[in-house]
Amino acid sequence: KARMLRKIQICLCFCFVSGILYEISLLSSCVFSYLPMAQHYLTPEQVLNLGKSIIFLETTERLEPPPLVSCSVESAARIYQDRPIILFMRGLTNETALDLNTSYAAFSLLSSMKNVFIFPLQMETIFQETPLLQWYNQVVPEQEKNWVHISSDASRLALIWKYGGIYMDTDVISIRPIPQESFLAAQKSRFSSNGIFGFPARHKFIWDCMENFVLKYNGNIWGNQGPFLMTRMLKTLCNLTDFQGTEDHSCQNISFLNPQRFYPIPYPAWSRYYQVWDKSPNFNHSYALHLWNFMNRNRKVVVAGSNTLAEKLYKTYCPTTYQDLIQNAKHR
C-alpha cells in the first residue's frame, strides 16, 4: 500500500508540474498559438505582459473589420511573427465573442493567424492607475463630437504606458520591422503623428503625455489630444528642426523618425494610394505606410483588378485579406 501511495503521489506531482510547464509555454513561446476567443484562456494582461505587443484599436461599435483594418493587422502579423498582435474592439463583449468565427468573416481570417489576438476594449480597466482615470470618470461621451478619436488617443497612451510595445492606427500597412524601441513618427518636419509610436513600459514621456492630455483637454479641437499633444510634449524636450534627406532625429533617447518612414505620401496627396501609377514607388526608406483613412471621406476602397497602388500593397503585404477581397467580389 505504501508503494502504491508513493506511485500515486509521483503521478500527481508529474501532472502538476506538466500543467505549470504548459502554461509557461503558452506565455513565453515565440510562436503564438491563437485559439478562438470562446475557447482560449489567455487574458489581455497575460498577452500584453509578454512584452513588445503591436496594438491596434477599434473605438467604434462595429464588429466586422473592413478590409483595410484586416490588412493592417495581417501585415503586422506577417512582419512581426515573434510578437503578439492585438486588436482591441470597443463593440466586442463576452456575449458577442461566442459566435465570432461563424458570424464575421474577418474574425475567421484574422484569428487563423497564430500571433493575432482579439479582445474587448474596456476603457474603465485600461485607465486604472493612470492620470486618465479621473478624466474618464468625468467626461460625458455623448457630448463629445470627437469621442471616437479622443477615446482612441487616450487608450493608446494608457496601453503603451502600462505594457510597452508599438501602437499603430488601423490604416497602417507594415512593410518591414521598426528597429527603434522608443520612437515617435514625424508626419512632417517639426510635427509628430500619434498614429504610430513605440515605447517601453512605464516610460516617462508617455506618463507626461497623459498628464498633459488631462491638463490641456479640449474635446472640441480635433487632434488636441492626439498629434498636437505629441508635438507639444516633444517640443518641451528638444528644439525641433527640419529634416534633411532621410535622416532621423534623436531627442533625449527618443527617436523622431523621418516622415519617409511612415508618411512618404503626405496627407494632401492621400488619394494617390487609390490611383494607378506608371511606376510604383519602392518605399525603400519606409517601415510602414499610413493610408490616411480619415481623409478618405468618399470611402475609396481597394478593387480587385484595379491595379492601383493600394491593391499592389494588399497583394504583397496582406495576401490573405486580398484573397478574401477577391472571393467577396466574385460572390457579389
XYZ file of C-alpha atoms in Angstrom:
332
model
C 0.000 0.000 0.000
C 2.818 2.413 0.841
C 4.452 1.719 -2.533
C 1.167 2.290 -4.384
C 0.569 5.530 -2.457
C 4.080 6.664 -3.378
C 3.394 5.994 -7.076
C 0.148 7.955 -6.907
C 1.968 10.906 -5.298
C 4.668 10.831 -8.001
C 1.988 10.699 -10.716
C 0.109 13.665 -9.236
C 3.316 15.679 -8.928
C 4.178 14.917 -12.556
C 0.742 16.090 -13.711
C 1.012 19.264 -11.646
C 4.472 20.134 -12.996
C 3.383 19.340 -16.555
C 0.449 21.711 -16.178
C 2.705 24.519 -14.970
C 5.164 23.965 -17.812
C 2.320 24.031 -20.330
C 1.071 27.381 -19.005
C 4.591 28.798 -19.114
C 4.996 27.638 -22.693
C 1.814 29.457 -23.637
C 3.090 32.709 -22.181
C 6.714 32.568 -23.285
C 6.783 30.845 -26.662
C 7.904 32.953 -29.617
C 5.382 31.113 -31.785
C 1.879 32.067 -30.680
C -0.968 29.583 -30.800
C -4.185 31.552 -31.186
C -7.386 29.790 -30.194
C -10.881 31.173 -30.878
C -11.910 33.639 -28.190
C -14.553 31.407 -26.653
C -12.014 28.614 -26.186
C -8.700 30.114 -25.050
C -7.986 31.259 -21.530
C -5.373 33.959 -22.041
C -6.422 37.358 -20.754
C -5.382 40.659 -22.372
C -2.990 41.235 -19.458
C -1.293 37.880 -19.982
C -0.745 38.561 -23.666
C 0.333 42.171 -23.105
C 2.758 41.072 -20.402
C 4.591 39.017 -22.997
C 6.022 42.385 -23.993
C 6.586 44.128 -27.318
C 2.979 43.850 -28.462
C 1.749 45.550 -31.628
C -1.516 47.214 -30.595
C -4.468 48.238 -32.761
C -7.676 49.896 -31.542
C -11.224 49.943 -32.902
C -13.161 52.517 -30.864
C -16.359 52.422 -32.935
C -19.009 49.821 -32.162
C -18.585 47.951 -35.457
C -17.831 44.258 -35.234
C -16.869 43.492 -38.826
C -13.385 44.859 -39.536
C -13.278 46.297 -43.072
C -10.535 45.147 -45.471
C -8.122 47.973 -44.586
C -8.270 47.084 -40.879
C -7.801 43.424 -41.735
C -4.860 44.287 -43.981
C -3.227 46.385 -41.262
C -3.465 43.599 -38.690
C -2.436 40.878 -41.142
C 0.583 42.808 -42.420
C 1.781 43.390 -38.847
C 1.299 39.707 -38.020
C 3.448 38.746 -41.011
C 6.195 41.298 -40.368
C 6.350 40.746 -36.577
C 5.916 36.980 -36.361
C 7.612 36.747 -32.950
C 5.393 39.396 -31.336
C 1.735 39.358 -30.243
C -0.559 41.415 -32.480
C -3.583 42.643 -30.524
C -6.763 44.175 -31.896
C -8.896 45.771 -29.176
C -12.515 46.355 -30.209
C -14.963 48.615 -28.376
C -18.038 46.787 -29.665
C -16.814 43.391 -28.539
C -18.263 41.833 -25.377
C -18.185 38.380 -23.842
C -21.567 37.696 -25.436
C -20.503 38.622 -28.973
C -17.298 36.634 -28.561
C -19.191 33.353 -28.618
C -20.032 33.273 -32.320
C -17.387 35.472 -33.914
C -15.988 32.853 -36.237
C -19.412 31.940 -37.594
C -20.878 35.444 -37.882
C -17.989 37.597 -39.037
C -15.697 36.507 -41.862
C -12.903 38.911 -40.945
C -12.602 37.341 -37.494
C -12.036 33.905 -39.000
C -9.411 35.399 -41.282
C -7.536 37.199 -38.504
C -7.910 34.521 -35.849
C -6.290 31.972 -38.173
C -3.013 33.855 -37.664
C -1.128 32.348 -34.747
C 0.092 35.593 -33.194
C -3.141 37.615 -33.552
C -5.365 38.182 -30.514
C -8.718 39.992 -30.481
C -10.003 41.367 -27.178
C -12.780 43.705 -25.957
C -11.674 47.292 -25.385
C -12.592 48.050 -21.759
C -11.545 51.632 -21.111
C -12.530 51.679 -17.448
C -9.943 48.925 -16.912
C -7.273 50.371 -19.187
C -7.287 53.768 -17.453
C -6.802 52.350 -13.954
C -3.620 53.647 -12.268
C -3.156 56.394 -14.874
C -3.875 60.159 -14.869
C -6.624 59.444 -17.409
C -8.961 57.688 -14.975
C -10.274 60.862 -13.317
C -10.830 62.458 -16.731
C -12.651 59.362 -17.992
C -14.958 59.289 -14.951
C -15.927 62.921 -15.532
C -16.236 63.134 -19.307
C -19.638 62.600 -20.994
C -19.018 60.719 -24.271
C -22.416 61.628 -25.721
C -21.486 65.303 -25.524
C -18.107 64.855 -27.231
C -18.216 65.377 -31.004
C -14.828 63.690 -31.493
C -15.272 60.883 -28.975
C -14.220 58.045 -31.299
C -10.867 59.757 -31.859
C -10.419 61.118 -28.329
C -11.111 57.762 -26.679
C -8.625 56.157 -29.054
C -6.000 58.811 -28.282
C -6.393 58.146 -24.562
C -6.489 54.351 -24.803
C -3.312 54.069 -26.846
C -1.376 56.172 -24.315
C -2.569 54.105 -21.361
C -1.847 50.760 -23.045
C 1.657 51.696 -24.176
C 2.480 53.205 -20.785
C 1.328 50.122 -18.898
C 2.687 47.408 -21.155
C 5.043 48.908 -23.729
C 5.196 47.972 -27.389
C 4.105 49.688 -30.598
C 0.771 51.334 -31.293
C -0.476 51.524 -34.897
C -3.604 53.001 -36.443
C -5.808 50.535 -38.301
C -4.941 52.114 -41.654
C -1.208 51.404 -41.375
C 0.272 48.681 -43.582
C 3.521 47.238 -42.218
C 6.231 46.505 -44.783
C 9.361 45.896 -42.643
C 10.214 45.823 -38.902
C 10.730 49.061 -36.994
C 14.175 48.778 -35.364
C 13.731 51.512 -32.725
C 12.146 50.825 -29.334
C 11.427 54.409 -28.219
C 10.172 56.466 -31.127
C 7.687 58.967 -32.464
C 6.791 59.282 -36.140
C 7.174 62.633 -37.846
C 4.199 63.374 -40.055
C 6.173 66.314 -41.435
C 9.106 68.406 -40.226
C 8.601 69.627 -36.643
C 5.241 67.861 -36.318
C 4.624 64.455 -34.761
C 1.934 61.950 -35.560
C 0.328 59.801 -32.872
C -0.800 57.186 -35.411
C 2.368 55.161 -34.870
C 4.653 55.251 -31.836
C 6.535 52.861 -29.613
C 7.970 52.916 -26.092
C 8.966 50.525 -23.306
C 6.511 50.144 -20.448
C 6.364 52.921 -17.827
C 8.221 55.414 -19.982
C 8.179 58.910 -18.501
C 7.372 60.589 -21.822
C 4.077 58.690 -22.106
C 3.195 59.455 -18.477
C 3.831 63.139 -19.132
C 1.641 62.933 -22.228
C -1.224 61.506 -20.168
C -0.893 64.287 -17.609
C -0.893 66.906 -20.368
C -3.869 65.170 -22.007
C -5.902 65.917 -18.879
C -4.403 69.334 -18.137
C -4.903 70.708 -21.678
C -8.043 68.763 -22.519
C -10.251 70.314 -25.191
C -12.523 67.875 -26.950
C -13.706 70.468 -29.458
C -10.318 70.723 -31.164
C -9.620 67.701 -33.343
C -6.184 66.259 -32.623
C -5.599 68.317 -29.478
C -5.176 65.094 -27.502
C -3.512 63.336 -30.448
C -0.795 64.605 -32.807
C -0.843 68.106 -31.299
C -0.277 66.573 -27.861
C 2.694 64.513 -29.048
C 4.173 67.518 -30.840
C 3.914 69.951 -27.921
C 5.321 67.381 -25.494
C 8.244 66.615 -27.797
C 8.945 70.340 -28.088
C 9.367 70.524 -24.319
C 12.301 68.114 -24.619
C 14.201 69.485 -27.605
C 14.316 72.061 -30.347
C 12.729 70.500 -33.428
C 14.388 71.241 -36.750
C 13.591 70.412 -40.357
C 14.574 67.012 -41.713
C 17.307 66.851 -44.328
C 17.175 63.878 -46.666
C 16.093 60.640 -44.984
C 17.900 61.007 -41.655
C 16.099 60.541 -38.340
C 16.357 62.895 -35.372
C 17.067 61.970 -31.762
C 15.700 63.774 -28.741
C 16.782 62.619 -25.261
C 16.897 58.947 -26.311
C 13.620 59.231 -28.226
C 13.945 58.687 -31.971
C 11.925 61.165 -34.010
C 11.583 59.235 -37.244
C 11.726 60.846 -40.668
C 8.383 61.340 -42.474
C 9.655 58.876 -45.099
C 9.420 56.080 -42.523
C 5.597 56.106 -42.439
C 4.329 59.070 -44.442
C 6.151 59.029 -47.805
C 2.833 60.095 -49.334
C 1.710 63.143 -47.299
C -1.924 63.666 -46.343
C -2.758 66.240 -49.085
C -1.884 63.513 -51.631
C -3.606 60.636 -49.794
C -5.750 59.684 -52.824
C -2.623 58.619 -54.719
C -2.817 55.315 -52.851
C -6.015 54.635 -54.799
C -4.604 55.626 -58.186
C -2.726 53.680 -60.869
C 0.962 54.576 -61.019
C 3.116 54.324 -64.150
C 5.896 53.077 -61.894
C 5.118 52.071 -58.322
C 7.397 53.537 -55.629
C 9.639 51.076 -53.787
C 9.298 52.675 -50.325
C 12.851 51.598 -49.516
C 13.062 54.124 -46.676
C 9.735 53.170 -45.074
C 8.833 50.783 -42.248
C 5.083 51.083 -42.766
C 2.612 53.145 -44.794
C -0.200 55.249 -43.365
C -3.109 55.306 -45.846
C -4.853 58.353 -44.316
C -8.274 56.739 -43.949
C -9.503 59.778 -42.010
C -9.095 61.809 -45.202
C -10.924 59.187 -47.244
C -14.396 60.675 -46.832
C -15.606 59.301 -50.169
C -14.611 55.873 -48.879
C -12.376 54.794 -51.733
C -11.652 51.081 -51.430
C -9.333 48.528 -52.969
C -10.960 46.932 -56.008
C -9.573 43.642 -57.284
C -8.042 44.094 -60.719
C -7.874 47.887 -60.480
C -4.032 47.889 -60.494
C -3.933 50.769 -58.010
C -1.048 51.265 -55.614
C -3.232 50.168 -52.683
C -4.160 46.947 -54.479
C -0.477 46.163 -55.024
C 0.196 46.760 -51.328
C -2.626 44.378 -50.392
C -1.252 41.692 -52.712
C 2.224 41.976 -51.229
C 1.682 42.590 -47.519
C -1.763 41.167 -46.697
C -2.369 38.460 -49.323
C -4.951 36.600 -47.227
C -7.069 39.744 -46.917
C -6.635 40.312 -50.645
C -7.799 36.785 -51.496
C -10.822 37.306 -49.266
C -11.495 40.541 -51.129
C -11.446 38.679 -54.450
C -13.772 35.980 -53.157
C -16.240 38.536 -51.862
C -16.180 40.354 -55.214
C -16.916 37.086 -57.051
C -19.728 36.307 -54.621
C -21.330 39.718 -55.218
